[in-house]
Amino acid sequence: MKKIDIDINKLDYLASRVISMGNNLPKEIQGNYGQMYFKVNEKMAENILSFDYQDKSVLTVLSSSDQMLMLKSLEASEVDVFDMNRLTIYYYYLRKWSIKYNNRLYPDIYNNNHLLELIKKVKPETELEANAVKFYLRHIKAGTELDKLFYDIDRQTKGDSLITTARQAAPYVEKEPTFYIFNLFEDVDLDKTYDYIYISNILEWAQENRKKLMVAKENLEKLTNNNGIVICSNLNNRDENAIKKEKRIFNSSFERYDFEDKRGYVYKKR
């Protein structure tokens, strides 16, 4: 399993420029890049509070970084992150800088002058962070409308978070995250297992595709410890047949438990 390249990849910049202009990427790389979520868009807090993470290992989708911050706040021994979208790690750094230097939980993505002043305050601690600085400086110099890299905030479902201020978040952005790039619907070759895995509503994106669900089930089976828990969110209105299909596929390896009010569910490894 490859972590994100430590040298800034020109393709990351070029792909994000294309996305910002509303153009389509070549098919060969469409799965690696896309618009991002500015903030959590799911009712996640109640779901994760159902479990005890103290001294446990956790893997979570990175997405807007809210998922990682919340799980870190619950005293897990480690919280690693993954995403199929390479751009999410760059957004993580923008959030880190906003929290650390501007005392703002979310950055101002609508004003490049403000972003430039923020980036001038950054003292990179790793090569990867230094490359994230270069990534944004290139965009600012090119006049990129960085808000176009994100889904329309006004059209997002309103989510919730255990972290509501930059002060609360600050302790959880000090340590460099371990970030993996992979797609749960493709074979994941990661030699590590976790007590908890938070995957948001990724399984809904399979759209009842049996092959994708089978691959996801096999990946999650490999990535979870004995009695490990996979936490899932419901964001789309799926019909009962679609839910039953997913249940049948996962049943060979996992027991399923649904949260009240259909906000989500978990799979517990058998």
PDB file of C-alpha atoms in Angstrom:
ATOM      1  CA  MET A   1       0.000   0.000   0.000  1.00  0.00           C
ATOM      2  CA  LYS A   2       1.445   3.320  -1.086  1.00  0.00           C
ATOM      3  CA  LYS A   3       1.077   6.433   0.997  1.00  0.00           C
ATOM      4  CA  ILE A   4       0.707   9.735  -0.814  1.00  0.00           C
ATOM      5  CA  ASP A   5       3.868  10.781  -2.643  1.00  0.00           C
ATOM      6  CA  ILE A   6       6.075  12.970  -0.446  1.00  0.00           C
ATOM      7  CA  ASP A   7       7.158  14.995  -3.504  1.00  0.00           C
ATOM      8  CA  ILE A   8       4.340  17.186  -4.711  1.00  0.00           C
ATOM      9  CA  ASN A   9       2.893  15.546  -7.746  1.00  0.00           C
ATOM     10  CA  LYS A  10       2.317  17.851 -10.674  1.00  0.00           C
ATOM     11  CA  LEU A  11      -0.695  15.740 -11.539  1.00  0.00           C
ATOM     12  CA  ASP A  12      -2.348  16.612  -8.211  1.00  0.00           C
ATOM     13  CA  TYR A  13      -2.093  20.289  -9.025  1.00  0.00           C
ATOM     14  CA  LEU A  14      -3.172  19.940 -12.650  1.00  0.00           C
ATOM     15  CA  ALA A  15      -6.099  17.669 -11.787  1.00  0.00           C
ATOM     16  CA  SER A  16      -7.304  20.073  -9.107  1.00  0.00           C
ATOM     17  CA  ARG A  17      -7.049  22.983 -11.568  1.00  0.00           C
ATOM     18  CA  VAL A  18      -9.242  21.086 -14.018  1.00  0.00           C
ATOM     19  CA  ILE A  19     -11.795  20.367 -11.277  1.00  0.00           C
ATOM     20  CA  SER A  20     -11.830  24.013 -10.182  1.00  0.00           C
ATOM     21  CA  MET A  21     -12.730  25.049 -13.725  1.00  0.00           C
ATOM     22  CA  GLY A  22     -15.615  22.594 -13.876  1.00  0.00           C
ATOM     23  CA  ASN A  23     -14.047  20.443 -16.573  1.00  0.00           C
ATOM     24  CA  ASN A  24     -13.909  16.661 -16.775  1.00  0.00           C
ATOM     25  CA  LEU A  25     -10.754  14.739 -15.964  1.00  0.00           C
ATOM     26  CA  PRO A  26      -9.415  11.961 -18.192  1.00  0.00           C
ATOM     27  CA  LYS A  27     -11.082   8.635 -17.363  1.00  0.00           C
ATOM     28  CA  GLU A  28      -7.752   7.167 -16.294  1.00  0.00           C
ATOM     29  CA  ILE A  29      -7.546   9.405 -13.226  1.00  0.00           C
ATOM     30  CA  GLN A  30     -11.179  10.194 -12.449  1.00  0.00           C
ATOM     31  CA  GLY A  31     -11.174   7.729  -9.562  1.00  0.00           C
ATOM     32  CA  ASN A  32      -8.263   9.474  -7.845  1.00  0.00           C
ATOM     33  CA  TYR A  33      -9.546  13.042  -7.837  1.00  0.00           C
ATOM     34  CA  GLY A  34     -12.786  14.858  -7.250  1.00  0.00           C
ATOM     35  CA  GLN A  35     -14.548  17.621  -5.395  1.00  0.00           C
ATOM     36  CA  MET A  36     -14.322  17.503  -1.617  1.00  0.00           C
ATOM     37  CA  TYR A  37     -16.623  18.028   1.345  1.00  0.00           C
ATOM     38  CA  PHE A  38     -15.900  21.289   3.160  1.00  0.00           C
ATOM     39  CA  LYS A  39     -17.356  19.960   6.426  1.00  0.00           C
ATOM     40  CA  VAL A  40     -19.003  16.810   7.722  1.00  0.00           C
ATOM     41  CA  ASN A  41     -22.369  16.222   6.061  1.00  0.00           C
ATOM     42  CA  GLU A  42     -23.693  13.328   8.143  1.00  0.00           C
ATOM     43  CA  LYS A  43     -25.170  12.715  11.577  1.00  0.00           C
ATOM     44  CA  MET A  44     -21.994  11.074  12.774  1.00  0.00           C
ATOM     45  CA  ALA A  45     -21.647  12.080  16.411  1.00  0.00           C
ATOM     46  CA  GLU A  46     -24.372   9.809  17.806  1.00  0.00           C
ATOM     47  CA  ASN A  47     -23.114   6.872  15.768  1.00  0.00           C
ATOM     48  CA  ILE A  48     -19.551   6.988  17.022  1.00  0.00           C
ATOM     49  CA  LEU A  49     -20.508   7.746  20.627  1.00  0.00           C
ATOM     50  CA  SER A  50     -22.021   4.267  20.842  1.00  0.00           C
ATOM     51  CA  PHE A  51     -18.526   2.800  21.296  1.00  0.00           C
ATOM     52  CA  ASP A  52     -15.468   3.050  23.543  1.00  0.00           C
ATOM     53  CA  TYR A  53     -12.310   3.953  21.602  1.00  0.00           C
ATOM     54  CA  GLN A  54      -9.908   4.367  24.487  1.00  0.00           C
ATOM     55  CA  ASP A  55      -6.649   2.568  23.661  1.00  0.00           C
ATOM     56  CA  LYS A  56      -8.172   1.226  20.426  1.00  0.00           C
ATOM     57  CA  SER A  57      -6.902   1.490  16.859  1.00  0.00           C
ATOM     58  CA  VAL A  58      -9.116   3.276  14.343  1.00  0.00           C
ATOM     59  CA  LEU A  59      -9.141   3.718  10.579  1.00  0.00           C
ATOM     60  CA  THR A  60     -11.436   6.382   9.171  1.00  0.00           C
ATOM     61  CA  VAL A  61     -12.207   7.957   5.849  1.00  0.00           C
ATOM     62  CA  LEU A  62     -10.443  11.336   5.723  1.00  0.00           C
ATOM     63  CA  SER A  63     -12.961  13.339   3.683  1.00  0.00           C
ATOM     64  CA  SER A  64     -13.334  16.780   5.360  1.00  0.00           C
ATOM     65  CA  SER A  65     -11.088  15.751   8.316  1.00  0.00           C
ATOM     66  CA  ASP A  66     -13.988  16.172  10.770  1.00  0.00           C
ATOM     67  CA  GLN A  67     -14.251  12.394  11.054  1.00  0.00           C
ATOM     68  CA  MET A  68     -10.615  12.086  12.092  1.00  0.00           C
ATOM     69  CA  LEU A  69     -10.798  14.975  14.563  1.00  0.00           C
ATOM     70  CA  MET A  70     -13.849  13.514  16.286  1.00  0.00           C
ATOM     71  CA  LEU A  71     -12.366  10.050  16.624  1.00  0.00           C
ATOM     72  CA  LYS A  72      -9.090  11.451  17.936  1.00  0.00           C
ATOM     73  CA  SER A  73     -11.028  13.355  20.582  1.00  0.00           C
ATOM     74  CA  LEU A  74     -12.415  10.046  21.886  1.00  0.00           C
ATOM     75  CA  GLU A  75      -8.958   8.900  23.026  1.00  0.00           C
ATOM     76  CA  ALA A  76      -8.213   6.231  20.470  1.00  0.00           C
ATOM     77  CA  SER A  77      -4.602   5.070  20.659  1.00  0.00           C
ATOM     78  CA  GLU A  78      -4.178   5.733  16.925  1.00  0.00           C
ATOM     79  CA  VAL A  79      -6.355   7.115  14.154  1.00  0.00           C
ATOM     80  CA  ASP A  80      -5.171   6.435  10.609  1.00  0.00           C
ATOM     81  CA  VAL A  81      -6.985   7.867   7.599  1.00  0.00           C
ATOM     82  CA  PHE A  82      -7.741   6.803   4.047  1.00  0.00           C
ATOM     83  CA  ASP A  83      -9.423   8.203   0.987  1.00  0.00           C
ATOM     84  CA  MET A  84      -9.553   7.474  -2.729  1.00  0.00           C
ATOM     85  CA  ASN A  85      -9.445  11.222  -3.420  1.00  0.00           C
ATOM     86  CA  ARG A  86      -5.827  12.384  -3.314  1.00  0.00           C
ATOM     87  CA  LEU A  87      -6.871  15.985  -2.751  1.00  0.00           C
ATOM     88  CA  THR A  88      -8.280  15.353   0.736  1.00  0.00           C
ATOM     89  CA  ILE A  89      -4.819  15.332   2.320  1.00  0.00           C
ATOM     90  CA  TYR A  90      -4.183  18.819   0.958  1.00  0.00           C
ATOM     91  CA  TYR A  91      -7.417  20.010   2.499  1.00  0.00           C
ATOM     92  CA  TYR A  92      -6.395  18.442   5.802  1.00  0.00           C
ATOM     93  CA  TYR A  93      -3.321  20.680   5.854  1.00  0.00           C
ATOM     94  CA  LEU A  94      -5.387  23.746   5.043  1.00  0.00           C
ATOM     95  CA  ARG A  95      -7.632  22.923   7.995  1.00  0.00           C
ATOM     96  CA  LYS A  96      -4.628  22.272  10.220  1.00  0.00           C
ATOM     97  CA  TRP A  97      -3.150  25.668   9.392  1.00  0.00           C
ATOM     98  CA  SER A  98      -6.463  27.433   9.885  1.00  0.00           C
ATOM     99  CA  ILE A  99      -6.867  25.817  13.306  1.00  0.00           C
ATOM    100  CA  LYS A 100      -3.265  26.286  14.389  1.00  0.00           C
ATOM    101  CA  TYR A 101      -2.478  29.776  13.109  1.00  0.00           C
ATOM    102  CA  ASN A 102      -5.843  31.542  12.694  1.00  0.00           C
ATOM    103  CA  ASN A 103      -7.879  29.886  15.453  1.00  0.00           C
ATOM    104  CA  ARG A 104     -10.575  29.067  12.904  1.00  0.00           C
ATOM    105  CA  LEU A 105     -12.095  25.607  12.615  1.00  0.00           C
ATOM    106  CA  TYR A 106     -12.525  25.975   8.842  1.00  0.00           C
ATOM    107  CA  PRO A 107     -10.408  27.988   6.399  1.00  0.00           C
ATOM    108  CA  ASP A 108     -11.651  30.874   4.271  1.00  0.00           C
ATOM    109  CA  ILE A 109     -11.637  29.193   0.863  1.00  0.00           C
ATOM    110  CA  TYR A 110     -13.284  32.176  -0.855  1.00  0.00           C
ATOM    111  CA  ASN A 111     -10.457  34.663  -0.463  1.00  0.00           C
ATOM    112  CA  ASN A 112      -7.040  33.843  -1.878  1.00  0.00           C
ATOM    113  CA  ASN A 113      -5.469  36.865  -0.193  1.00  0.00           C
ATOM    114  CA  HIS A 114      -6.559  35.548   3.186  1.00  0.00           C
ATOM    115  CA  LEU A 115      -5.222  32.108   2.285  1.00  0.00           C
ATOM    116  CA  LEU A 116      -1.908  33.594   1.247  1.00  0.00           C
ATOM    117  CA  GLU A 117      -1.588  35.381   4.586  1.00  0.00           C
ATOM    118  CA  LEU A 118      -2.388  32.105   6.338  1.00  0.00           C
ATOM    119  CA  ILE A 119       0.200  30.142   4.376  1.00  0.00           C
ATOM    120  CA  LYS A 120       2.856  32.747   5.174  1.00  0.00           C
ATOM    121  CA  LYS A 121       2.454  31.768   8.836  1.00  0.00           C
ATOM    122  CA  VAL A 122       3.096  28.069   8.197  1.00  0.00           C
ATOM    123  CA  LYS A 123       6.296  26.507   9.430  1.00  0.00           C
ATOM    124  CA  PRO A 124       6.305  23.099   7.733  1.00  0.00           C
ATOM    125  CA  GLU A 125       7.330  20.256   9.989  1.00  0.00           C
ATOM    126  CA  THR A 126       7.542  17.564   7.320  1.00  0.00           C
ATOM    127  CA  GLU A 127       8.336  17.356   3.643  1.00  0.00           C
ATOM    128  CA  LEU A 128       4.733  16.441   2.934  1.00  0.00           C
ATOM    129  CA  GLU A 129       3.503  19.566   4.695  1.00  0.00           C
ATOM    130  CA  ALA A 130       6.043  21.671   2.801  1.00  0.00           C
ATOM    131  CA  ASN A 131       4.743  20.246  -0.440  1.00  0.00           C
ATOM    132  CA  ALA A 132       1.184  21.105   0.585  1.00  0.00           C
ATOM    133  CA  VAL A 133       2.356  24.708   0.981  1.00  0.00           C
ATOM    134  CA  LYS A 134       3.767  24.608  -2.557  1.00  0.00           C
ATOM    135  CA  PHE A 135       0.504  23.116  -3.820  1.00  0.00           C
ATOM    136  CA  TYR A 136      -1.538  26.059  -2.522  1.00  0.00           C
ATOM    137  CA  LEU A 137       0.984  28.696  -3.553  1.00  0.00           C
ATOM    138  CA  ARG A 138       0.758  27.423  -7.125  1.00  0.00           C
ATOM    139  CA  HIS A 139      -3.016  27.683  -7.010  1.00  0.00           C
ATOM    140  CA  ILE A 140      -2.968  31.171  -5.534  1.00  0.00           C
ATOM    141  CA  LYS A 141      -0.459  32.338  -8.143  1.00  0.00           C
ATOM    142  CA  ALA A 142      -2.685  30.875 -10.877  1.00  0.00           C
ATOM    143  CA  GLY A 143      -5.757  32.593  -9.440  1.00  0.00           C
ATOM    144  CA  THR A 144      -7.619  29.323  -8.840  1.00  0.00           C
ATOM    145  CA  GLU A 145     -11.090  29.677  -7.327  1.00  0.00           C
ATOM    146  CA  LEU A 146     -10.386  27.194  -4.552  1.00  0.00           C
ATOM    147  CA  ASP A 147     -13.993  27.053  -3.372  1.00  0.00           C
ATOM    148  CA  LYS A 148     -14.769  25.283  -6.653  1.00  0.00           C
ATOM    149  CA  LEU A 149     -12.780  22.284  -5.377  1.00  0.00           C
ATOM    150  CA  PHE A 150     -15.613  21.650  -2.912  1.00  0.00           C
ATOM    151  CA  TYR A 151     -19.207  20.515  -3.220  1.00  0.00           C
ATOM    152  CA  ASP A 152     -21.699  23.345  -2.832  1.00  0.00           C
ATOM    153  CA  ILE A 153     -21.977  23.819   0.928  1.00  0.00           C
ATOM    154  CA  ASP A 154     -25.562  25.075   0.717  1.00  0.00           C
ATOM    155  CA  ARG A 155     -26.657  21.874  -1.010  1.00  0.00           C
ATOM    156  CA  GLN A 156     -25.030  19.536   1.492  1.00  0.00           C
ATOM    157  CA  THR A 157     -26.922  17.666   4.154  1.00  0.00           C
ATOM    158  CA  LYS A 158     -26.203  19.317   7.490  1.00  0.00           C
ATOM    159  CA  GLY A 159     -23.988  17.107   9.623  1.00  0.00           C
ATOM    160  CA  ASP A 160     -22.922  17.233  13.240  1.00  0.00           C
ATOM    161  CA  SER A 161     -19.604  17.163  15.044  1.00  0.00           C
ATOM    162  CA  LEU A 162     -18.187  16.716  18.517  1.00  0.00           C
ATOM    163  CA  ILE A 163     -15.614  19.380  17.630  1.00  0.00           C
ATOM    164  CA  THR A 164     -17.111  22.856  17.356  1.00  0.00           C
ATOM    165  CA  THR A 165     -14.166  25.201  17.946  1.00  0.00           C
ATOM    166  CA  ALA A 166     -10.589  25.500  16.769  1.00  0.00           C
ATOM    167  CA  ARG A 167      -9.436  25.355  20.379  1.00  0.00           C
ATOM    168  CA  GLN A 168     -11.019  21.922  20.763  1.00  0.00           C
ATOM    169  CA  ALA A 169      -9.442  20.714  17.522  1.00  0.00           C
ATOM    170  CA  ALA A 170      -5.937  22.086  18.111  1.00  0.00           C
ATOM    171  CA  PRO A 171      -4.482  19.089  20.023  1.00  0.00           C
ATOM    172  CA  TYR A 172      -5.548  16.717  17.266  1.00  0.00           C
ATOM    173  CA  VAL A 173      -3.685  18.369  14.391  1.00  0.00           C
ATOM    174  CA  GLU A 174      -0.255  18.296  16.022  1.00  0.00           C
ATOM    175  CA  LYS A 175       0.638  14.757  14.991  1.00  0.00           C
ATOM    176  CA  GLU A 176       1.206  13.957  11.319  1.00  0.00           C
ATOM    177  CA  PRO A 177      -1.582  11.655  10.102  1.00  0.00           C
ATOM    178  CA  THR A 178      -0.904   8.315   8.483  1.00  0.00           C
ATOM    179  CA  PHE A 179      -2.756   8.632   5.187  1.00  0.00           C
ATOM    180  CA  TYR A 180      -3.477   5.789   2.780  1.00  0.00           C
ATOM    181  CA  ILE A 181      -4.851   6.159  -0.727  1.00  0.00           C
ATOM    182  CA  PHE A 182      -7.212   3.365  -1.626  1.00  0.00           C
ATOM    183  CA  ASN A 183     -10.661   2.575  -2.944  1.00  0.00           C
ATOM    184  CA  LEU A 184     -12.683   0.107  -0.858  1.00  0.00           C
ATOM    185  CA  PHE A 185     -14.201  -1.242  -4.061  1.00  0.00           C
ATOM    186  CA  GLU A 186     -10.770  -2.364  -5.271  1.00  0.00           C
ATOM    187  CA  ASP A 187      -8.337  -4.793  -3.651  1.00  0.00           C
ATOM    188  CA  VAL A 188      -6.640  -3.152  -0.663  1.00  0.00           C
ATOM    189  CA  ASP A 189      -3.175  -4.448   0.128  1.00  0.00           C
ATOM    190  CA  LEU A 190      -2.593  -3.052   3.605  1.00  0.00           C
ATOM    191  CA  ASP A 191      -0.750  -5.152   6.178  1.00  0.00           C
ATOM    192  CA  LYS A 192      -2.493  -3.663   9.200  1.00  0.00           C
ATOM    193  CA  THR A 193      -5.713  -4.245  11.121  1.00  0.00           C
ATOM    194  CA  TYR A 194      -7.945  -2.068  13.299  1.00  0.00           C
ATOM    195  CA  ASP A 195     -10.453  -2.328  16.123  1.00  0.00           C
ATOM    196  CA  TYR A 196     -12.778   0.194  14.487  1.00  0.00           C
ATOM    197  CA  ILE A 197     -13.211   1.367  10.910  1.00  0.00           C
ATOM    198  CA  TYR A 198     -15.395   4.340  10.049  1.00  0.00           C
ATOM    199  CA  ILE A 199     -16.428   4.373   6.390  1.00  0.00           C
ATOM    200  CA  SER A 200     -19.271   6.924   6.340  1.00  0.00           C
ATOM    201  CA  ASN A 201     -21.706   6.022   3.533  1.00  0.00           C
ATOM    202  CA  ILE A 202     -19.138   4.539   1.142  1.00  0.00           C
ATOM    203  CA  LEU A 203     -21.148   1.333   0.722  1.00  0.00           C
ATOM    204  CA  GLU A 204     -24.060   3.321  -0.684  1.00  0.00           C
ATOM    205  CA  TRP A 205     -21.789   4.324  -3.571  1.00  0.00           C
ATOM    206  CA  ALA A 206     -21.675   0.679  -4.688  1.00  0.00           C
ATOM    207  CA  GLN A 207     -25.219   1.235  -5.987  1.00  0.00           C
ATOM    208  CA  GLU A 208     -26.098  -2.421  -5.423  1.00  0.00           C
ATOM    209  CA  ASN A 209     -23.196  -3.596  -7.594  1.00  0.00           C
ATOM    210  CA  ARG A 210     -22.570  -7.113  -6.261  1.00  0.00           C
ATOM    211  CA  LYS A 211     -18.915  -7.207  -7.297  1.00  0.00           C
ATOM    212  CA  LYS A 212     -18.156  -3.894  -5.574  1.00  0.00           C
ATOM    213  CA  LEU A 213     -19.921  -4.982  -2.393  1.00  0.00           C
ATOM    214  CA  MET A 214     -18.076  -8.298  -2.369  1.00  0.00           C
ATOM    215  CA  VAL A 215     -14.698  -6.580  -2.738  1.00  0.00           C
ATOM    216  CA  ALA A 216     -15.575  -4.069  -0.013  1.00  0.00           C
ATOM    217  CA  LYS A 217     -16.630  -6.877   2.314  1.00  0.00           C
ATOM    218  CA  GLU A 218     -13.387  -8.768   1.710  1.00  0.00           C
ATOM    219  CA  ASN A 219     -11.302  -5.638   2.287  1.00  0.00           C
ATOM    220  CA  LEU A 220     -13.086  -4.807   5.526  1.00  0.00           C
ATOM    221  CA  GLU A 221     -12.737  -8.382   6.701  1.00  0.00           C
ATOM    222  CA  LYS A 222      -8.960  -8.175   6.162  1.00  0.00           C
ATOM    223  CA  LEU A 223      -8.669  -4.767   7.828  1.00  0.00           C
ATOM    224  CA  THR A 224     -10.596  -5.538  11.023  1.00  0.00           C
ATOM    225  CA  ASN A 225      -9.341  -7.312  14.129  1.00  0.00           C
ATOM    226  CA  ASN A 226     -11.338 -10.151  15.669  1.00  0.00           C
ATOM    227  CA  ASN A 227     -14.699  -8.699  16.749  1.00  0.00           C
ATOM    228  CA  GLY A 228     -13.733  -5.509  14.927  1.00  0.00           C
ATOM    229  CA  ILE A 229     -16.446  -2.947  14.197  1.00  0.00           C
ATOM    230  CA  VAL A 230     -17.193  -1.193  10.891  1.00  0.00           C
ATOM    231  CA  ILE A 231     -19.354   1.908  11.361  1.00  0.00           C
ATOM    232  CA  CYS A 232     -21.489   3.044   8.422  1.00  0.00           C
ATOM    233  CA  SER A 233     -23.765   6.026   7.801  1.00  0.00           C
ATOM    234  CA  ASN A 234     -26.996   6.258   5.859  1.00  0.00           C
ATOM    235  CA  LEU A 235     -27.241   9.337   3.654  1.00  0.00           C
ATOM    236  CA  ASN A 236     -29.267   8.086   0.696  1.00  0.00           C
ATOM    237  CA  ASN A 237     -32.753   6.625   0.705  1.00  0.00           C
ATOM    238  CA  ARG A 238     -32.169   3.049  -0.412  1.00  0.00           C
ATOM    239  CA  ASP A 239     -35.035   0.661  -0.906  1.00  0.00           C
ATOM    240  CA  GLU A 240     -35.369  -2.474   1.204  1.00  0.00           C
ATOM    241  CA  ASN A 241     -34.164  -4.766  -1.588  1.00  0.00           C
ATOM    242  CA  ALA A 242     -30.874  -2.864  -1.867  1.00  0.00           C
ATOM    243  CA  ILE A 243     -30.346  -3.097   1.894  1.00  0.00           C
ATOM    244  CA  LYS A 244     -31.138  -6.827   1.919  1.00  0.00           C
ATOM    245  CA  LYS A 245     -28.640  -7.415  -0.893  1.00  0.00           C
ATOM    246  CA  GLU A 246     -25.862  -5.741   1.065  1.00  0.00           C
ATOM    247  CA  LYS A 247     -26.809  -7.672   4.203  1.00  0.00           C
ATOM    248  CA  ARG A 248     -26.641 -11.020   2.384  1.00  0.00           C
ATOM    249  CA  ILE A 249     -23.184 -10.282   1.024  1.00  0.00           C
ATOM    250  CA  PHE A 250     -21.768  -9.166   4.383  1.00  0.00           C
ATOM    251  CA  ASN A 251     -23.529 -11.871   6.401  1.00  0.00           C
ATOM    252  CA  SER A 252     -20.815 -14.496   5.834  1.00  0.00           C
ATOM    253  CA  SER A 253     -18.262 -12.413   7.732  1.00  0.00           C
ATOM    254  CA  PHE A 254     -20.166  -9.817   9.767  1.00  0.00           C
ATOM    255  CA  GLU A 255     -23.137  -9.441  12.071  1.00  0.00           C
ATOM    256  CA  ARG A 256     -25.174  -6.316  11.361  1.00  0.00           C
ATOM    257  CA  TYR A 257     -26.753  -3.944  13.868  1.00  0.00           C
ATOM    258  CA  ASP A 258     -28.812  -0.910  12.872  1.00  0.00           C
ATOM    259  CA  PHE A 259     -28.907   2.347  14.814  1.00  0.00           C
ATOM    260  CA  GLU A 260     -32.237   3.832  15.737  1.00  0.00           C
ATOM    261  CA  ASP A 261     -33.902   6.226  13.266  1.00  0.00           C
ATOM    262  CA  LYS A 262     -31.929   4.635  10.404  1.00  0.00           C
ATOM    263  CA  ARG A 263     -29.055   7.113  10.728  1.00  0.00           C
ATOM    264  CA  GLY A 264     -26.532   4.314  10.294  1.00  0.00           C
ATOM    265  CA  TYR A 265     -25.498   0.768  11.095  1.00  0.00           C
ATOM    266  CA  VAL A 266     -22.486  -1.320  12.057  1.00  0.00           C
ATOM    267  CA  TYR A 267     -20.937  -4.549  10.947  1.00  0.00           C
ATOM    268  CA  LYS A 268     -19.234  -6.617  13.666  1.00  0.00           C
ATOM    269  CA  LYS A 269     -16.717  -9.146  12.437  1.00  0.00           C
ATOM    270  CA  ARG A 270     -17.726 -12.701  13.280  1.00  0.00           C
TER     271      ARG A 270
END
